[in-house]
PDB file of C-alpha atoms in Angstrom:
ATOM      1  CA  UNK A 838       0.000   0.000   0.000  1.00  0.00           C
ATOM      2  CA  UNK A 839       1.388   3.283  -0.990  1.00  0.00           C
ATOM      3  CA  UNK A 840       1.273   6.632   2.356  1.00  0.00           C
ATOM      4  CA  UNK A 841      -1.504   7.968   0.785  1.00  0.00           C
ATOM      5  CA  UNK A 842      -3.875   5.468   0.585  1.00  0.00           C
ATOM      6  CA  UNK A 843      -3.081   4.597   4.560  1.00  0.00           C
ATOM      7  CA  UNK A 844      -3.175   8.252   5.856  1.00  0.00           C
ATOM      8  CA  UNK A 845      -6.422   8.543   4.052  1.00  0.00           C
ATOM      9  CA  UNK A 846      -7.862   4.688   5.535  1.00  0.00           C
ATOM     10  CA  UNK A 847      -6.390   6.660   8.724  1.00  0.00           C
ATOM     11  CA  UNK A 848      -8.735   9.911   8.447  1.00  0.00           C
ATOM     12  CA  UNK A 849     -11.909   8.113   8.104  1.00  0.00           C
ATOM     13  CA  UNK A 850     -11.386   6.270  10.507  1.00  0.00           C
ATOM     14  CA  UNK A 851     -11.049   8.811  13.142  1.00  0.00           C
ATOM     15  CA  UNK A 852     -13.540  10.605  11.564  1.00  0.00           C
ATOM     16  CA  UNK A 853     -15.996   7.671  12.384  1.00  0.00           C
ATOM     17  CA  UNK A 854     -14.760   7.191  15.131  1.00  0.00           C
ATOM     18  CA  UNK A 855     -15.347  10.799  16.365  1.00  0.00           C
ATOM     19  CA  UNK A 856     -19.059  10.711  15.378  1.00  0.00           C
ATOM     20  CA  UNK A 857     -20.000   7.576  17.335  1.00  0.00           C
ATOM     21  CA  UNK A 858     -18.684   9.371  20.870  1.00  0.00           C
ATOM     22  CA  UNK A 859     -20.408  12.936  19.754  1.00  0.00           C
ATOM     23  CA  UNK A 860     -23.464  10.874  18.865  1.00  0.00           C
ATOM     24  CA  UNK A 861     -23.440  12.000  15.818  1.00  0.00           C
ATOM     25  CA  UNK A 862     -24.238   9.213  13.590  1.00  0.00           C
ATOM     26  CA  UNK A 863     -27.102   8.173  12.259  1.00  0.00           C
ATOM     27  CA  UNK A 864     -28.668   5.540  14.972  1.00  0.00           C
ATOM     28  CA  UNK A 865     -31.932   4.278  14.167  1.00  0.00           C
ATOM     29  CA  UNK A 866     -34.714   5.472  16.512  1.00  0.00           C
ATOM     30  CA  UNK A 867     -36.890   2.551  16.530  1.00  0.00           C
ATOM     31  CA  UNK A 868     -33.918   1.009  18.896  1.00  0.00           C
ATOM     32  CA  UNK A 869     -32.647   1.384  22.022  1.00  0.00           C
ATOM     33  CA  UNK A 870     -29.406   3.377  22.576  1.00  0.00           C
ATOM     34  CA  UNK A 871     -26.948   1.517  24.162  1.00  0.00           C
ATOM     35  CA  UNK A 872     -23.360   2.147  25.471  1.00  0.00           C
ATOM     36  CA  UNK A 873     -20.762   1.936  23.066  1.00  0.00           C
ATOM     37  CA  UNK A 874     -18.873  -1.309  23.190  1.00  0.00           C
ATOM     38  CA  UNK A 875     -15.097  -1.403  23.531  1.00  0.00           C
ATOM     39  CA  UNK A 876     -12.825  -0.585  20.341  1.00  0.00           C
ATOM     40  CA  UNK A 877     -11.982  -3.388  17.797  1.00  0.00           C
ATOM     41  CA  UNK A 878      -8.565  -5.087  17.405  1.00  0.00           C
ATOM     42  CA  UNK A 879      -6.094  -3.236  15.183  1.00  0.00           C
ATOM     43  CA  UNK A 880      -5.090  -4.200  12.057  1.00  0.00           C
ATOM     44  CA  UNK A 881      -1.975  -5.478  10.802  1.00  0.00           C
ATOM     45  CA  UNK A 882       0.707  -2.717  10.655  1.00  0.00           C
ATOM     46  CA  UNK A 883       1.407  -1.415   7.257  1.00  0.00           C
ATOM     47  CA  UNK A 884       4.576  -1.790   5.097  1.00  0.00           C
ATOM     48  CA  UNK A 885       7.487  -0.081   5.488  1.00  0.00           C
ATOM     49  CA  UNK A 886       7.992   2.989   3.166  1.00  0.00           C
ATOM     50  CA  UNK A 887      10.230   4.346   0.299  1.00  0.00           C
ATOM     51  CA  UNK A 888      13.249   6.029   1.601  1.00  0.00           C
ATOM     52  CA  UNK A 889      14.010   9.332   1.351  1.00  0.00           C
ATOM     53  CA  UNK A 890      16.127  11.531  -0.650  1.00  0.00           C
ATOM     54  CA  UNK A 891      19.866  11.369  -0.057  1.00  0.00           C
ATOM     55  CA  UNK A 892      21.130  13.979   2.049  1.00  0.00           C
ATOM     56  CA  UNK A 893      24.320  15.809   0.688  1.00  0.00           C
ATOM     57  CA  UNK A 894      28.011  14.593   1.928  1.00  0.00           C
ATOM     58  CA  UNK A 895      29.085  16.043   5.019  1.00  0.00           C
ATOM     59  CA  UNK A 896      32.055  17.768   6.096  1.00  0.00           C
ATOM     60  CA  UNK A 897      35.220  16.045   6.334  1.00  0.00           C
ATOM     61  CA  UNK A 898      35.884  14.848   9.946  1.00  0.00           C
ATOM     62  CA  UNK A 899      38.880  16.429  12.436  1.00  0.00           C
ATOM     63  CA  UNK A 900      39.889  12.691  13.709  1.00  0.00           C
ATOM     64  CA  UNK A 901      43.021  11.030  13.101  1.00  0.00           C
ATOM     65  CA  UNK A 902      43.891   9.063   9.909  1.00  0.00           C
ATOM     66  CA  UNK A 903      43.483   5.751  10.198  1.00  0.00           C
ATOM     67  CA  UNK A 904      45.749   2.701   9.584  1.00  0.00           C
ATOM     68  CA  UNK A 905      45.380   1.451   5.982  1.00  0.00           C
ATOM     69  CA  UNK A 906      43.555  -1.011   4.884  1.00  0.00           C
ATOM     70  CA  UNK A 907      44.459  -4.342   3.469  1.00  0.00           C
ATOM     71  CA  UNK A 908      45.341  -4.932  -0.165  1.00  0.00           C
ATOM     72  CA  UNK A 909      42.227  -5.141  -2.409  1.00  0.00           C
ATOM     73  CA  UNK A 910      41.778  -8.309  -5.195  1.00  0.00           C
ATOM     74  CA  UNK A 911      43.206  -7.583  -8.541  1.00  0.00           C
ATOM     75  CA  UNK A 912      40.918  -6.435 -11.050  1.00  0.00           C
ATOM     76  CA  UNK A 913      40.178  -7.872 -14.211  1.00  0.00           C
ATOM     77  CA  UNK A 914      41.976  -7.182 -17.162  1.00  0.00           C
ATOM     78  CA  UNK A 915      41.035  -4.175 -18.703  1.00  0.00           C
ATOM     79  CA  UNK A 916      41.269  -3.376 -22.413  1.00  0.00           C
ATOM     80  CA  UNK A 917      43.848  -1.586 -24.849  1.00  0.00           C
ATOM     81  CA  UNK A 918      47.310  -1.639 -26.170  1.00  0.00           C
ATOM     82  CA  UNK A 919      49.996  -2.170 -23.633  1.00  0.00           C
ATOM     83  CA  UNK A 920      52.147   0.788 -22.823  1.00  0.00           C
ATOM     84  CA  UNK A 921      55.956   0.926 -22.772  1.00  0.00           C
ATOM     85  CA  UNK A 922      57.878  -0.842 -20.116  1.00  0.00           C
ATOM     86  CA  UNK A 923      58.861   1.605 -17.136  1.00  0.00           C
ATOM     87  CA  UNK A 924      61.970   3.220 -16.490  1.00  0.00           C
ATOM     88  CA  UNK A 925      63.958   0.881 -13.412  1.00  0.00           C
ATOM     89  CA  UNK A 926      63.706   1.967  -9.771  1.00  0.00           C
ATOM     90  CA  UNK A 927      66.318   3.237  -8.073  1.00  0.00           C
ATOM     91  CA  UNK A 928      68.607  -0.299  -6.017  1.00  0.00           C
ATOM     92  CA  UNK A 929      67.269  -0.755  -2.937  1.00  0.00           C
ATOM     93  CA  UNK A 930      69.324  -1.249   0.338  1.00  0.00           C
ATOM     94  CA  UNK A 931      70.998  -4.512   1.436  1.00  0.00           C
ATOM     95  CA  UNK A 932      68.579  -6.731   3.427  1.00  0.00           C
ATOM     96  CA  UNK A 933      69.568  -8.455   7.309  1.00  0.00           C
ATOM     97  CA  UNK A 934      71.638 -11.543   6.769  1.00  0.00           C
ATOM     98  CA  UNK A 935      70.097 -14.857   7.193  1.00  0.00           C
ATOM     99  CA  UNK A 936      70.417 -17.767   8.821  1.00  0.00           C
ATOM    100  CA  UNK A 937      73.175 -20.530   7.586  1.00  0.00           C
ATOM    101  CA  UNK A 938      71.170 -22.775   5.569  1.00  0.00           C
ATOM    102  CA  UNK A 939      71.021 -26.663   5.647  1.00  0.00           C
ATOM    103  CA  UNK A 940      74.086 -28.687   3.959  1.00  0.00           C
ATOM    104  CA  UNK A 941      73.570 -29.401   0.784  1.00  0.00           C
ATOM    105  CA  UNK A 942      73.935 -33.037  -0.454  1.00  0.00           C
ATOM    106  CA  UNK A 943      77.587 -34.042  -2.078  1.00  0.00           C
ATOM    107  CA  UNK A 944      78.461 -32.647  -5.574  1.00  0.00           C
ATOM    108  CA  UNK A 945      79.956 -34.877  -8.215  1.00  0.00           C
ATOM    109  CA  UNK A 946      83.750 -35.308  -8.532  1.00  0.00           C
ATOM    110  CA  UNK A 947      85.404 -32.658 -10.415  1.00  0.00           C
ATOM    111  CA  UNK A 948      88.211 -33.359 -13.128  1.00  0.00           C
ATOM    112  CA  UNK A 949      91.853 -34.224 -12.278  1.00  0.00           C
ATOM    113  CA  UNK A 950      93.720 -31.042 -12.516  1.00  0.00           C
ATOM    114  CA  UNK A 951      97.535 -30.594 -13.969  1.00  0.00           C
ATOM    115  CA  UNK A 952     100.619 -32.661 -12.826  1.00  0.00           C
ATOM    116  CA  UNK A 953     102.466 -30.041 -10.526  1.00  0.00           C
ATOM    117  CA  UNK A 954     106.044 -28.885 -10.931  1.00  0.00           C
ATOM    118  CA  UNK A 955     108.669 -31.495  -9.383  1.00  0.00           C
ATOM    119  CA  UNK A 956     109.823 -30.493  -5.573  1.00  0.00           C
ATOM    120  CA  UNK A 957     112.976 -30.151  -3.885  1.00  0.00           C
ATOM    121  CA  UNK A 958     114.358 -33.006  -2.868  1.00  0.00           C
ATOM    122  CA  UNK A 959     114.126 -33.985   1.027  1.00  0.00           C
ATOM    123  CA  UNK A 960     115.565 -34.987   3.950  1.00  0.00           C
ATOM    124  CA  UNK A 961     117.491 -38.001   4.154  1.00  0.00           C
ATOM    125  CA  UNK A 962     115.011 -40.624   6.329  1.00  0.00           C
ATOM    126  CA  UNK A 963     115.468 -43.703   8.164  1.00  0.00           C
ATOM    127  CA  UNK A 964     116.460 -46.566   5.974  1.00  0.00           C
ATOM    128  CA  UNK A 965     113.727 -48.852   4.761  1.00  0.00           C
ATOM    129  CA  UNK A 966     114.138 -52.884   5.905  1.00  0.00           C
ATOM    130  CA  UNK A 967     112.726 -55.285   3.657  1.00  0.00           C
ATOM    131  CA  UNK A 968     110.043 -57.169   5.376  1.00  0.00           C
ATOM    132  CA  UNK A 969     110.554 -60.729   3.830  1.00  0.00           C
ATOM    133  CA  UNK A 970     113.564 -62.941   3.348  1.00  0.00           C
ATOM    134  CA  UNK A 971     114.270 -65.804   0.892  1.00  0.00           C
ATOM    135  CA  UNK A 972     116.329 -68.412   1.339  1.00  0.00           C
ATOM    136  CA  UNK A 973     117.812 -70.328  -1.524  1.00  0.00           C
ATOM    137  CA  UNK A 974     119.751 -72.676  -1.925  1.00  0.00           C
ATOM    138  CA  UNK A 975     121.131 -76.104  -4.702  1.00  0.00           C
ATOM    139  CA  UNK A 976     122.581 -79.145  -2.858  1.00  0.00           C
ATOM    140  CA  UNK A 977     124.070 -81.478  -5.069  1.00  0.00           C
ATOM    141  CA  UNK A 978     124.886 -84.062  -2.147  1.00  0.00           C
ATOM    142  CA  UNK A 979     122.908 -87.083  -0.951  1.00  0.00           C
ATOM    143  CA  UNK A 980     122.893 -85.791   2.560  1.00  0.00           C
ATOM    144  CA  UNK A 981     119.615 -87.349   4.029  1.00  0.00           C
ATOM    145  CA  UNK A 982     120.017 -87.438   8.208  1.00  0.00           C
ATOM    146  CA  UNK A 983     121.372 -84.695  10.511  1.00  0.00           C
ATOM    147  CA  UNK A 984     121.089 -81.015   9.540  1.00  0.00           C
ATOM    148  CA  UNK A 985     120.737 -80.410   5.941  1.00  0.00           C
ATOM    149  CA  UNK A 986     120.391 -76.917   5.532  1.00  0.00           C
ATOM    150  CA  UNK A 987     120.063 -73.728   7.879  1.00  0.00           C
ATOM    151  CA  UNK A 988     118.007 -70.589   7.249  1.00  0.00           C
ATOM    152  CA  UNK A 989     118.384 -68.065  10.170  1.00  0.00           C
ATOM    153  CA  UNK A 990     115.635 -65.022  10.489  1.00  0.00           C
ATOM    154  CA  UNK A 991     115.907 -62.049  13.030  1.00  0.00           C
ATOM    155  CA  UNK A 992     112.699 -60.393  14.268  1.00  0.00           C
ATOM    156  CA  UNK A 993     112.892 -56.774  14.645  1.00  0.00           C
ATOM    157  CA  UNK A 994     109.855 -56.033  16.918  1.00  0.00           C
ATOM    158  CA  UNK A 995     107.746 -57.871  19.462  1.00  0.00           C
ATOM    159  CA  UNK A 996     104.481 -57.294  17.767  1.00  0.00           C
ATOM    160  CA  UNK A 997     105.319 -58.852  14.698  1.00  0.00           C
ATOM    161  CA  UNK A 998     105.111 -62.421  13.462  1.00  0.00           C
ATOM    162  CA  UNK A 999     106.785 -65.111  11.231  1.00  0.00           C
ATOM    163  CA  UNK A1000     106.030 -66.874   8.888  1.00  0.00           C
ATOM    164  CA  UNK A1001     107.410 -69.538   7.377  1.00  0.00           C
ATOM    165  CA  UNK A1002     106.698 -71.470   3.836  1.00  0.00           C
ATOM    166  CA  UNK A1003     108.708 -74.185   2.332  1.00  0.00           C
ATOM    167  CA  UNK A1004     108.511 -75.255  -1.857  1.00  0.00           C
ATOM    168  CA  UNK A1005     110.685 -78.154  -2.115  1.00  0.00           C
ATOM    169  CA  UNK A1006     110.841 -81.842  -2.495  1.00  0.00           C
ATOM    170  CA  UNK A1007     111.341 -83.807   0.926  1.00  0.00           C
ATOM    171  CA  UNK A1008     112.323 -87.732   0.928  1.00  0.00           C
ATOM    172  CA  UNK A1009     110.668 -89.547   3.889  1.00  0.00           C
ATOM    173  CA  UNK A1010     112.897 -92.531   5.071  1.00  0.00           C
ATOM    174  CA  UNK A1011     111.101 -95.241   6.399  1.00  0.00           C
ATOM    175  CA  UNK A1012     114.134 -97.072   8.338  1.00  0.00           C
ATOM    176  CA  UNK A1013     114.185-100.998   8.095  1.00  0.00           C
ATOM    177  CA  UNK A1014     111.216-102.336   8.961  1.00  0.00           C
ATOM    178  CA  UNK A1015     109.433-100.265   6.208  1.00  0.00           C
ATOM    179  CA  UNK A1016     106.428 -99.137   8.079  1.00  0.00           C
ATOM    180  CA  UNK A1017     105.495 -95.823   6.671  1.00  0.00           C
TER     181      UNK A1017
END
């Protein structure tokens, strides 16, 4: 319903309304006049209305500026020719240093470089022993009891050991009952 239509519902109304107290209305006379019974239920309340006109903007307030707001969504794409690509900005200043990273996992070996020039020669050292010792030797006798042969070794530590091989034929004598 529009204002009009409910201001005017509103008007008669009253206007009834008024006449019934004054006694005003038209009551038939063949009837008794009786008190005036107790107002009716009111009806269900009318719609909101249309707003009004905008007001004007007001004047710009003496508060503080506030903190800015967060970064808005990027638009969409508008259209045209691109322009020319800016002029660069000036080098900004070194940032903090930050923390030693993790280490990284083992590269791959590189290539052999150069042989190096030949050095001076050194010191004079301790004379080097030969660790092993041979023993050789050609018989031509038919020496077969007793000592044939003697090899004699000479350890030169205590935590060392010997060792001992022998490559040679041996004749086993069986004496005179032959029981080998």
């Amino acid at each position: 319903m529009s204002k009009w239509f409910c201001c005017v519902s509103l008007f008669f109304f009253i206007l009834s309304m008024t006449s019934v107290v004054l006694g005003t209305a038209d009551i038939n006379t063949d009837r008794c006049a009786g008190v005036s019974g107790i107002p009716g239920s009111h009806g269900a309340p009318g719609r909101d209305g249309r707003d009004g006109v905008r007001g004007g903007k007001g004047e710009r307030g003496s508060g503080e500026k506030g903190e800015k707001g967060d970064v808005g969504r990027k638009g969409d794409k508008g259209e045209g020719i691109q322009g020319p690509q800016g002029v660069d900005g000036l080098k900004g200043s070194s940032g903090k240093v930050g923390p030693q990273g993790e280490l990284g996992p083992k590269g791959i070996r590189g290539v052999d470089g150069t042989k190096g020039a030949k050095g001076e020669q050194g010191v004079s050292g301790k004379s080097v022993q030969a660790n092993w010792k041979q023993c050789v030797w050609d018989r031509r006798d038919d020496k077969d009891a007793g000592l044939i042969q003697t090899c004699s070794f000479k350890k030169t530590a205590v935590n060392t050991a010997l060792r001992v091989a022998y490559s040679g034929n041996l004749r086993v004598y069986c004496g005179s009952h032959s029981q080998c």
